[in-house]
PDB file of C-alpha atoms in Angstrom:
ATOM      1  CA  UNK A  20      80.527 -46.458  49.767  1.00 45.00           C
ATOM      2  CA  UNK A  21      81.729 -47.245  46.179  1.00 44.00           C
ATOM      3  CA  UNK A  22      84.881 -49.557  46.367  1.00 47.00           C
ATOM      4  CA  UNK A  23      87.120 -49.468  42.917  1.00 44.00           C
ATOM      5  CA  UNK A  24      90.274 -50.702  42.125  1.00 44.00           C
ATOM      6  CA  UNK A  25      91.577 -47.904  39.939  1.00 38.00           C
ATOM      7  CA  UNK A  26      91.989 -45.316  42.874  1.00 39.00           C
ATOM      8  CA  UNK A  27      95.176 -46.999  44.173  1.00 41.00           C
ATOM      9  CA  UNK A  28      96.520 -47.271  40.410  1.00 47.00           C
ATOM     10  CA  UNK A  29      96.027 -43.116  39.417  1.00 56.00           C
ATOM     11  CA  UNK A  30      97.327 -42.037  42.457  1.00 82.00           C
ATOM     12  CA  UNK A  31     100.363 -44.377  43.320  1.00 89.00           C
ATOM     13  CA  UNK A  32     100.607 -47.837  44.851  1.00 92.00           C
ATOM     14  CA  UNK A  33     101.067 -49.330  48.251  1.00 91.00           C
ATOM     15  CA  UNK A  34     104.623 -49.512  49.490  1.00 94.00           C
ATOM     16  CA  UNK A  35     104.402 -53.231  49.190  1.00 93.00           C
ATOM     17  CA  UNK A  36     103.692 -52.631  45.264  1.00 94.00           C
ATOM     18  CA  UNK A  37     106.825 -50.834  44.992  1.00 96.00           C
ATOM     19  CA  UNK A  38     108.999 -53.331  46.999  1.00 96.00           C
ATOM     20  CA  UNK A  39     107.778 -56.527  45.088  1.00 96.00           C
ATOM     21  CA  UNK A  40     107.881 -54.624  41.663  1.00 97.00           C
ATOM     22  CA  UNK A  41     111.705 -53.517  42.366  1.00 96.00           C
ATOM     23  CA  UNK A  42     112.424 -57.200  43.250  1.00 95.00           C
ATOM     24  CA  UNK A  43     111.146 -58.343  40.159  1.00 96.00           C
ATOM     25  CA  UNK A  44     113.095 -55.567  38.081  1.00 96.00           C
ATOM     26  CA  UNK A  45     116.030 -56.702  39.832  1.00 95.00           C
ATOM     27  CA  UNK A  46     115.829 -59.972  38.186  1.00 93.00           C
ATOM     28  CA  UNK A  47     114.624 -59.090  34.829  1.00 93.00           C
ATOM     29  CA  UNK A  48     116.615 -55.510  33.780  1.00 94.00           C
ATOM     30  CA  UNK A  49     118.778 -55.449  30.960  1.00 91.00           C
ATOM     31  CA  UNK A  50     122.538 -56.017  31.799  1.00 89.00           C
ATOM     32  CA  UNK A  51     124.667 -53.556  29.858  1.00 87.00           C
ATOM     33  CA  UNK A  52     128.031 -54.544  28.714  1.00 85.00           C
ATOM     34  CA  UNK A  53     130.836 -53.506  31.337  1.00 84.00           C
ATOM     35  CA  UNK A  54     132.292 -50.737  29.125  1.00 84.00           C
ATOM     36  CA  UNK A  55     128.839 -48.847  29.089  1.00 85.00           C
ATOM     37  CA  UNK A  56     127.579 -49.514  32.327  1.00 88.00           C
ATOM     38  CA  UNK A  57     126.403 -46.504  34.052  1.00 93.00           C
ATOM     39  CA  UNK A  58     124.013 -47.271  36.268  1.00 95.00           C
ATOM     40  CA  UNK A  59     124.553 -50.177  38.656  1.00 94.00           C
ATOM     41  CA  UNK A  60     121.784 -52.288  40.505  1.00 94.00           C
ATOM     42  CA  UNK A  61     123.778 -54.357  43.091  1.00 86.00           C
ATOM     43  CA  UNK A  62     123.869 -58.164  43.321  1.00 82.00           C
ATOM     44  CA  UNK A  63     120.845 -60.063  41.713  1.00 73.00           C
ATOM     45  CA  UNK A  64     122.353 -63.554  42.397  1.00 69.00           C
ATOM     46  CA  UNK A  65     119.566 -64.537  44.678  1.00 69.00           C
ATOM     47  CA  UNK A  66     115.954 -65.019  44.000  1.00 74.00           C
ATOM     48  CA  UNK A  67     113.931 -62.553  45.816  1.00 79.00           C
ATOM     49  CA  UNK A  68     111.427 -63.511  47.935  1.00 84.00           C
ATOM     50  CA  UNK A  69     107.730 -62.154  46.659  1.00 89.00           C
ATOM     51  CA  UNK A  70     104.821 -61.335  49.130  1.00 87.00           C
ATOM     52  CA  UNK A  71     101.813 -60.342  47.688  1.00 89.00           C
ATOM     53  CA  UNK A  72      98.727 -59.171  49.713  1.00 85.00           C
ATOM     54  CA  UNK A  73      96.266 -60.237  46.749  1.00 83.00           C
ATOM     55  CA  UNK A  74      95.867 -60.793  43.153  1.00 79.00           C
ATOM     56  CA  UNK A  75      95.634 -57.090  42.134  1.00 82.00           C
ATOM     57  CA  UNK A  76      98.643 -56.169  44.348  1.00 87.00           C
ATOM     58  CA  UNK A  77     100.722 -59.211  42.506  1.00 90.00           C
ATOM     59  CA  UNK A  78      99.032 -58.012  39.008  1.00 87.00           C
ATOM     60  CA  UNK A  79     100.238 -54.251  39.313  1.00 92.00           C
ATOM     61  CA  UNK A  80     103.460 -55.220  40.903  1.00 94.00           C
ATOM     62  CA  UNK A  81     104.325 -57.167  37.611  1.00 94.00           C
ATOM     63  CA  UNK A  82     102.895 -54.428  35.528  1.00 93.00           C
ATOM     64  CA  UNK A  83     104.702 -51.576  37.239  1.00 96.00           C
ATOM     65  CA  UNK A  84     108.120 -54.138  36.836  1.00 96.00           C
ATOM     66  CA  UNK A  85     107.503 -54.522  33.200  1.00 94.00           C
ATOM     67  CA  UNK A  86     106.727 -51.122  32.578  1.00 93.00           C
ATOM     68  CA  UNK A  87     110.301 -50.007  34.163  1.00 96.00           C
ATOM     69  CA  UNK A  88     111.755 -52.728  31.995  1.00 94.00           C
ATOM     70  CA  UNK A  89     110.321 -51.392  28.888  1.00 92.00           C
ATOM     71  CA  UNK A  90     111.447 -47.864  29.573  1.00 94.00           C
ATOM     72  CA  UNK A  91     114.842 -48.873  31.268  1.00 95.00           C
ATOM     73  CA  UNK A  92     117.142 -47.074  29.085  1.00 93.00           C
ATOM     74  CA  UNK A  93     115.142 -43.833  29.216  1.00 94.00           C
ATOM     75  CA  UNK A  94     114.881 -43.883  33.123  1.00 96.00           C
ATOM     76  CA  UNK A  95     118.309 -44.461  33.286  1.00 96.00           C
ATOM     77  CA  UNK A  96     119.173 -41.666  30.879  1.00 95.00           C
ATOM     78  CA  UNK A  97     116.588 -39.241  32.937  1.00 97.00           C
ATOM     79  CA  UNK A  98     118.493 -40.235  36.203  1.00 97.00           C
ATOM     80  CA  UNK A  99     121.848 -39.231  34.824  1.00 97.00           C
ATOM     81  CA  UNK A 100     120.744 -36.269  32.907  1.00 97.00           C
ATOM     82  CA  UNK A 101     119.037 -34.680  35.841  1.00 97.00           C
ATOM     83  CA  UNK A 102     122.249 -35.660  38.122  1.00 96.00           C
ATOM     84  CA  UNK A 103     119.706 -37.436  40.084  1.00 96.00           C
ATOM     85  CA  UNK A 104     121.894 -40.401  40.184  1.00 97.00           C
ATOM     86  CA  UNK A 105     124.494 -41.483  41.321  1.00 94.00           C
ATOM     87  CA  UNK A 106     123.641 -40.572  45.032  1.00 95.00           C
ATOM     88  CA  UNK A 107     125.901 -41.614  47.911  1.00 93.00           C
ATOM     89  CA  UNK A 108     122.872 -42.265  50.216  1.00 93.00           C
ATOM     90  CA  UNK A 109     121.273 -44.547  47.616  1.00 95.00           C
ATOM     91  CA  UNK A 110     123.288 -48.032  47.455  1.00 95.00           C
ATOM     92  CA  UNK A 111     123.276 -49.959  44.237  1.00 95.00           C
ATOM     93  CA  UNK A 112     120.753 -52.542  46.026  1.00 94.00           C
ATOM     94  CA  UNK A 113     118.168 -49.812  45.962  1.00 96.00           C
ATOM     95  CA  UNK A 114     118.647 -48.658  42.214  1.00 97.00           C
ATOM     96  CA  UNK A 115     116.132 -51.008  40.926  1.00 97.00           C
ATOM     97  CA  UNK A 116     113.620 -49.650  43.367  1.00 97.00           C
ATOM     98  CA  UNK A 117     114.692 -45.783  42.232  1.00 98.00           C
ATOM     99  CA  UNK A 118     113.867 -46.781  38.604  1.00 98.00           C
ATOM    100  CA  UNK A 119     110.461 -48.279  39.197  1.00 98.00           C
ATOM    101  CA  UNK A 120     109.426 -45.742  41.265  1.00 98.00           C
ATOM    102  CA  UNK A 121     110.721 -43.052  38.957  1.00 98.00           C
ATOM    103  CA  UNK A 122     108.570 -44.982  36.291  1.00 97.00           C
ATOM    104  CA  UNK A 123     105.369 -44.504  38.196  1.00 96.00           C
ATOM    105  CA  UNK A 124     106.248 -41.048  39.500  1.00 96.00           C
ATOM    106  CA  UNK A 125     106.869 -39.946  35.663  1.00 95.00           C
ATOM    107  CA  UNK A 126     103.502 -41.868  35.175  1.00 93.00           C
ATOM    108  CA  UNK A 127     101.630 -39.539  37.512  1.00 93.00           C
ATOM    109  CA  UNK A 128     103.151 -36.282  36.091  1.00 93.00           C
ATOM    110  CA  UNK A 129     105.289 -36.047  38.920  1.00 95.00           C
ATOM    111  CA  UNK A 130     102.579 -35.332  41.196  1.00 92.00           C
ATOM    112  CA  UNK A 131     102.562 -36.873  44.654  1.00 90.00           C
ATOM    113  CA  UNK A 132     101.330 -39.951  45.937  1.00 89.00           C
ATOM    114  CA  UNK A 133      98.343 -40.841  47.918  1.00 81.00           C
ATOM    115  CA  UNK A 134      99.341 -42.371  51.369  1.00 77.00           C
ATOM    116  CA  UNK A 135      97.159 -45.041  52.557  1.00 67.00           C
ATOM    117  CA  UNK A 136      96.420 -44.850  56.347  1.00 65.00           C
ATOM    118  CA  UNK A 137      95.804 -48.580  56.587  1.00 63.00           C
ATOM    119  CA  UNK A 138      99.292 -49.856  54.928  1.00 71.00           C
ATOM    120  CA  UNK A 139     102.539 -50.484  56.821  1.00 83.00           C
ATOM    121  CA  UNK A 140     105.210 -47.986  55.968  1.00 90.00           C
ATOM    122  CA  UNK A 141     108.317 -49.374  54.317  1.00 93.00           C
ATOM    123  CA  UNK A 142     111.494 -47.450  55.037  1.00 95.00           C
ATOM    124  CA  UNK A 143     113.190 -47.834  51.759  1.00 96.00           C
ATOM    125  CA  UNK A 144     109.843 -46.811  49.604  1.00 96.00           C
ATOM    126  CA  UNK A 145     109.829 -43.763  51.754  1.00 95.00           C
ATOM    127  CA  UNK A 146     113.752 -42.826  51.396  1.00 97.00           C
ATOM    128  CA  UNK A 147     113.473 -43.096  47.875  1.00 97.00           C
ATOM    129  CA  UNK A 148     110.073 -41.354  47.307  1.00 96.00           C
ATOM    130  CA  UNK A 149     111.213 -38.511  49.600  1.00 96.00           C
ATOM    131  CA  UNK A 150     114.557 -38.379  47.368  1.00 97.00           C
ATOM    132  CA  UNK A 151     112.748 -38.172  44.005  1.00 97.00           C
ATOM    133  CA  UNK A 152     110.070 -36.017  44.853  1.00 96.00           C
ATOM    134  CA  UNK A 153     112.798 -33.446  46.110  1.00 96.00           C
ATOM    135  CA  UNK A 154     113.974 -33.646  42.524  1.00 97.00           C
ATOM    136  CA  UNK A 155     110.997 -33.566  40.724  1.00 96.00           C
ATOM    137  CA  UNK A 156     111.473 -30.242  38.729  1.00 97.00           C
ATOM    138  CA  UNK A 157     114.884 -31.674  37.285  1.00 97.00           C
ATOM    139  CA  UNK A 158     113.600 -34.992  36.465  1.00 97.00           C
ATOM    140  CA  UNK A 159     110.782 -33.343  34.628  1.00 96.00           C
ATOM    141  CA  UNK A 160     112.956 -31.163  32.962  1.00 97.00           C
ATOM    142  CA  UNK A 161     115.352 -34.173  31.925  1.00 97.00           C
ATOM    143  CA  UNK A 162     112.125 -36.176  30.650  1.00 96.00           C
ATOM    144  CA  UNK A 163     111.085 -32.999  28.535  1.00 95.00           C
ATOM    145  CA  UNK A 164     114.850 -32.752  27.135  1.00 96.00           C
ATOM    146  CA  UNK A 165     114.170 -36.428  26.114  1.00 94.00           C
ATOM    147  CA  UNK A 166     110.995 -36.079  24.421  1.00 93.00           C
ATOM    148  CA  UNK A 167     112.510 -33.092  22.536  1.00 94.00           C
ATOM    149  CA  UNK A 168     115.664 -34.984  21.397  1.00 92.00           C
ATOM    150  CA  UNK A 169     113.657 -37.948  20.121  1.00 88.00           C
ATOM    151  CA  UNK A 170     110.687 -35.549  18.867  1.00 91.00           C
ATOM    152  CA  UNK A 171     108.267 -37.611  20.888  1.00 88.00           C
ATOM    153  CA  UNK A 172     104.767 -36.445  21.867  1.00 86.00           C
ATOM    154  CA  UNK A 173     105.124 -39.061  24.876  1.00 87.00           C
ATOM    155  CA  UNK A 174     107.025 -41.348  26.115  1.00 89.00           C
ATOM    156  CA  UNK A 175     105.549 -44.157  24.125  1.00 85.00           C
ATOM    157  CA  UNK A 176     106.936 -42.463  20.773  1.00 84.00           C
ATOM    158  CA  UNK A 177     110.399 -43.055  22.160  1.00 86.00           C
ATOM    159  CA  UNK A 178     110.067 -46.968  22.214  1.00 83.00           C
ATOM    160  CA  UNK A 179     111.271 -48.522  18.794  1.00 76.00           C
ATOM    161  CA  UNK A 180     108.528 -48.976  16.392  1.00 76.00           C
ATOM    162  CA  UNK A 181     108.317 -52.821  16.741  1.00 77.00           C
ATOM    163  CA  UNK A 182     107.498 -52.545  20.497  1.00 79.00           C
ATOM    164  CA  UNK A 183     104.893 -50.122  19.533  1.00 76.00           C
ATOM    165  CA  UNK A 184     103.185 -52.176  17.145  1.00 80.00           C
ATOM    166  CA  UNK A 185     103.605 -55.051  19.268  1.00 78.00           C
ATOM    167  CA  UNK A 186     101.878 -52.906  22.218  1.00 75.00           C
ATOM    168  CA  UNK A 187      98.907 -51.830  19.537  1.00 74.00           C
ATOM    169  CA  UNK A 188      98.323 -55.210  18.971  1.00 77.00           C
ATOM    170  CA  UNK A 189      98.162 -56.388  22.660  1.00 72.00           C
ATOM    171  CA  UNK A 190      95.965 -53.227  23.517  1.00 70.00           C
ATOM    172  CA  UNK A 191      93.328 -54.578  20.758  1.00 75.00           C
ATOM    173  CA  UNK A 192      93.044 -57.738  22.270  1.00 84.00           C
ATOM    174  CA  UNK A 193      89.751 -58.812  23.992  1.00 91.00           C
ATOM    175  CA  UNK A 194      89.729 -58.684  27.971  1.00 92.00           C
ATOM    176  CA  UNK A 195      89.931 -62.240  29.528  1.00 94.00           C
ATOM    177  CA  UNK A 196      88.113 -62.140  32.972  1.00 95.00           C
ATOM    178  CA  UNK A 197      88.014 -65.436  35.526  1.00 94.00           C
ATOM    179  CA  UNK A 198      84.643 -65.881  37.430  1.00 95.00           C
ATOM    180  CA  UNK A 199      85.793 -66.539  41.082  1.00 94.00           C
ATOM    181  CA  UNK A 200      83.490 -69.386  41.758  1.00 92.00           C
ATOM    182  CA  UNK A 201      84.487 -69.606  45.193  1.00 92.00           C
ATOM    183  CA  UNK A 202      82.567 -66.338  45.924  1.00 94.00           C
ATOM    184  CA  UNK A 203      80.059 -65.788  43.351  1.00 95.00           C
ATOM    185  CA  UNK A 204      77.759 -68.179  40.819  1.00 95.00           C
ATOM    186  CA  UNK A 205      77.967 -67.530  37.054  1.00 95.00           C
ATOM    187  CA  UNK A 206      74.233 -66.668  37.331  1.00 95.00           C
ATOM    188  CA  UNK A 207      74.812 -64.014  39.938  1.00 96.00           C
ATOM    189  CA  UNK A 208      77.573 -62.546  37.824  1.00 96.00           C
ATOM    190  CA  UNK A 209      75.182 -62.625  34.633  1.00 96.00           C
ATOM    191  CA  UNK A 210      72.398 -60.968  36.890  1.00 95.00           C
ATOM    192  CA  UNK A 211      75.088 -58.343  38.339  1.00 95.00           C
ATOM    193  CA  UNK A 212      76.305 -57.388  34.815  1.00 96.00           C
ATOM    194  CA  UNK A 213      72.831 -57.117  33.210  1.00 95.00           C
ATOM    195  CA  UNK A 214      71.987 -54.708  35.832  1.00 94.00           C
ATOM    196  CA  UNK A 215      74.907 -52.655  35.147  1.00 93.00           C
ATOM    197  CA  UNK A 216      73.835 -52.206  31.468  1.00 94.00           C
ATOM    198  CA  UNK A 217      75.893 -55.183  29.756  1.00 95.00           C
ATOM    199  CA  UNK A 218      74.542 -57.643  27.239  1.00 95.00           C
ATOM    200  CA  UNK A 219      75.927 -60.967  26.845  1.00 95.00           C
ATOM    201  CA  UNK A 220      76.512 -62.232  23.441  1.00 95.00           C
ATOM    202  CA  UNK A 221      77.330 -65.156  21.617  1.00 93.00           C
ATOM    203  CA  UNK A 222      80.995 -64.363  20.184  1.00 92.00           C
ATOM    204  CA  UNK A 223      83.413 -61.716  20.027  1.00 90.00           C
ATOM    205  CA  UNK A 224      82.425 -60.994  16.567  1.00 89.00           C
ATOM    206  CA  UNK A 225      79.279 -59.795  18.366  1.00 92.00           C
ATOM    207  CA  UNK A 226      80.917 -57.300  20.465  1.00 92.00           C
ATOM    208  CA  UNK A 227      79.414 -53.828  20.355  1.00 87.00           C
ATOM    209  CA  UNK A 228      80.282 -50.982  23.248  1.00 86.00           C
ATOM    210  CA  UNK A 229      78.815 -52.726  26.589  1.00 93.00           C
ATOM    211  CA  UNK A 230      78.647 -56.234  25.839  1.00 95.00           C
ATOM    212  CA  UNK A 231      80.415 -59.642  26.473  1.00 96.00           C
ATOM    213  CA  UNK A 232      80.651 -63.226  26.142  1.00 96.00           C
ATOM    214  CA  UNK A 233      81.406 -66.869  27.733  1.00 95.00           C
ATOM    215  CA  UNK A 234      84.489 -68.507  26.509  1.00 94.00           C
ATOM    216  CA  UNK A 235      83.882 -71.313  24.422  1.00 88.00           C
ATOM    217  CA  UNK A 236      85.816 -73.572  26.065  1.00 89.00           C
ATOM    218  CA  UNK A 237      86.196 -72.651  29.856  1.00 90.00           C
ATOM    219  CA  UNK A 238      82.663 -71.756  31.053  1.00 90.00           C
ATOM    220  CA  UNK A 239      83.773 -69.641  34.121  1.00 94.00           C
ATOM    221  CA  UNK A 240      85.786 -67.311  31.722  1.00 96.00           C
ATOM    222  CA  UNK A 241      83.979 -64.157  30.451  1.00 96.00           C
ATOM    223  CA  UNK A 242      85.552 -61.898  27.260  1.00 95.00           C
ATOM    224  CA  UNK A 243      85.112 -58.227  27.038  1.00 95.00           C
ATOM    225  CA  UNK A 244      85.864 -55.671  24.519  1.00 92.00           C
ATOM    226  CA  UNK A 245      89.638 -54.022  25.368  1.00 88.00           C
ATOM    227  CA  UNK A 246      88.091 -50.934  25.596  1.00 86.00           C
ATOM    228  CA  UNK A 247      86.022 -51.423  28.719  1.00 90.00           C
ATOM    229  CA  UNK A 248      88.904 -52.063  30.990  1.00 86.00           C
ATOM    230  CA  UNK A 249      88.842 -49.192  33.182  1.00 83.00           C
ATOM    231  CA  UNK A 250      85.112 -49.191  33.445  1.00 88.00           C
ATOM    232  CA  UNK A 251      85.083 -53.074  34.425  1.00 89.00           C
ATOM    233  CA  UNK A 252      88.038 -52.508  37.152  1.00 84.00           C
ATOM    234  CA  UNK A 253      85.315 -49.715  38.829  1.00 85.00           C
ATOM    235  CA  UNK A 254      82.851 -52.617  39.231  1.00 90.00           C
ATOM    236  CA  UNK A 255      82.050 -53.975  42.605  1.00 91.00           C
ATOM    237  CA  UNK A 256      82.737 -57.454  41.006  1.00 93.00           C
ATOM    238  CA  UNK A 257      86.248 -56.758  40.687  1.00 89.00           C
ATOM    239  CA  UNK A 258      86.782 -54.678  44.051  1.00 85.00           C
ATOM    240  CA  UNK A 259      85.411 -57.935  45.470  1.00 89.00           C
ATOM    241  CA  UNK A 260      87.348 -60.216  43.599  1.00 89.00           C
ATOM    242  CA  UNK A 261      84.587 -61.876  42.284  1.00 93.00           C
ATOM    243  CA  UNK A 262      85.974 -61.357  38.904  1.00 94.00           C
ATOM    244  CA  UNK A 263      89.618 -61.499  38.267  1.00 92.00           C
ATOM    245  CA  UNK A 264      91.224 -59.847  35.063  1.00 87.00           C
ATOM    246  CA  UNK A 265      93.833 -61.844  33.480  1.00 80.00           C
TER     247      UNK A 265
END
């Protein structure tokens, strides 16, 4: 059976990812002036304890938290406009979880998340998930109104132009990948990639579609074109953590 690392990402995350992303977001969210606070996030004076199952869970937890931070104003506007927030049954301490799960829900076009049999359910995650799911029609309508107000084809166009340009530059950067030499040798990686149709070239300037090169300074780091991210994450090399995306 083929293993992938993108299946979870496209259909939702494990409960532990949402909890960790919420803890990260709690510590980095933008604080508003007291006279402008409409959404309250509770106490963030204590540094949270983060427990990650593996490198992939750590990466997606931080990605989810920083995506929620990037769209914090929009997500708060959606919660308020849809009257989903405030809610007496959801304490301020769970607002960060509400926001990160709302970002993920809209990213999945408000479709239900896949539940994984092997994971331990987290009560707070299931509570917030059920609450958001019950209001998904109102949330989708509020998002549509925001897009109409900003004349935006997607939420990316609601971001300030400076941030959009930064993201465009970042998305064009080559992908750096560490070889996990505890699990596989460099030569075995080269052979495996060759079987998958990849060609090794000398430098990034020689990049074509399915090409890669070895970093000039770190012999256990490979560099790939940015356009190959999804295809790379579908390789068994990544599912088995023999290659680690940076």
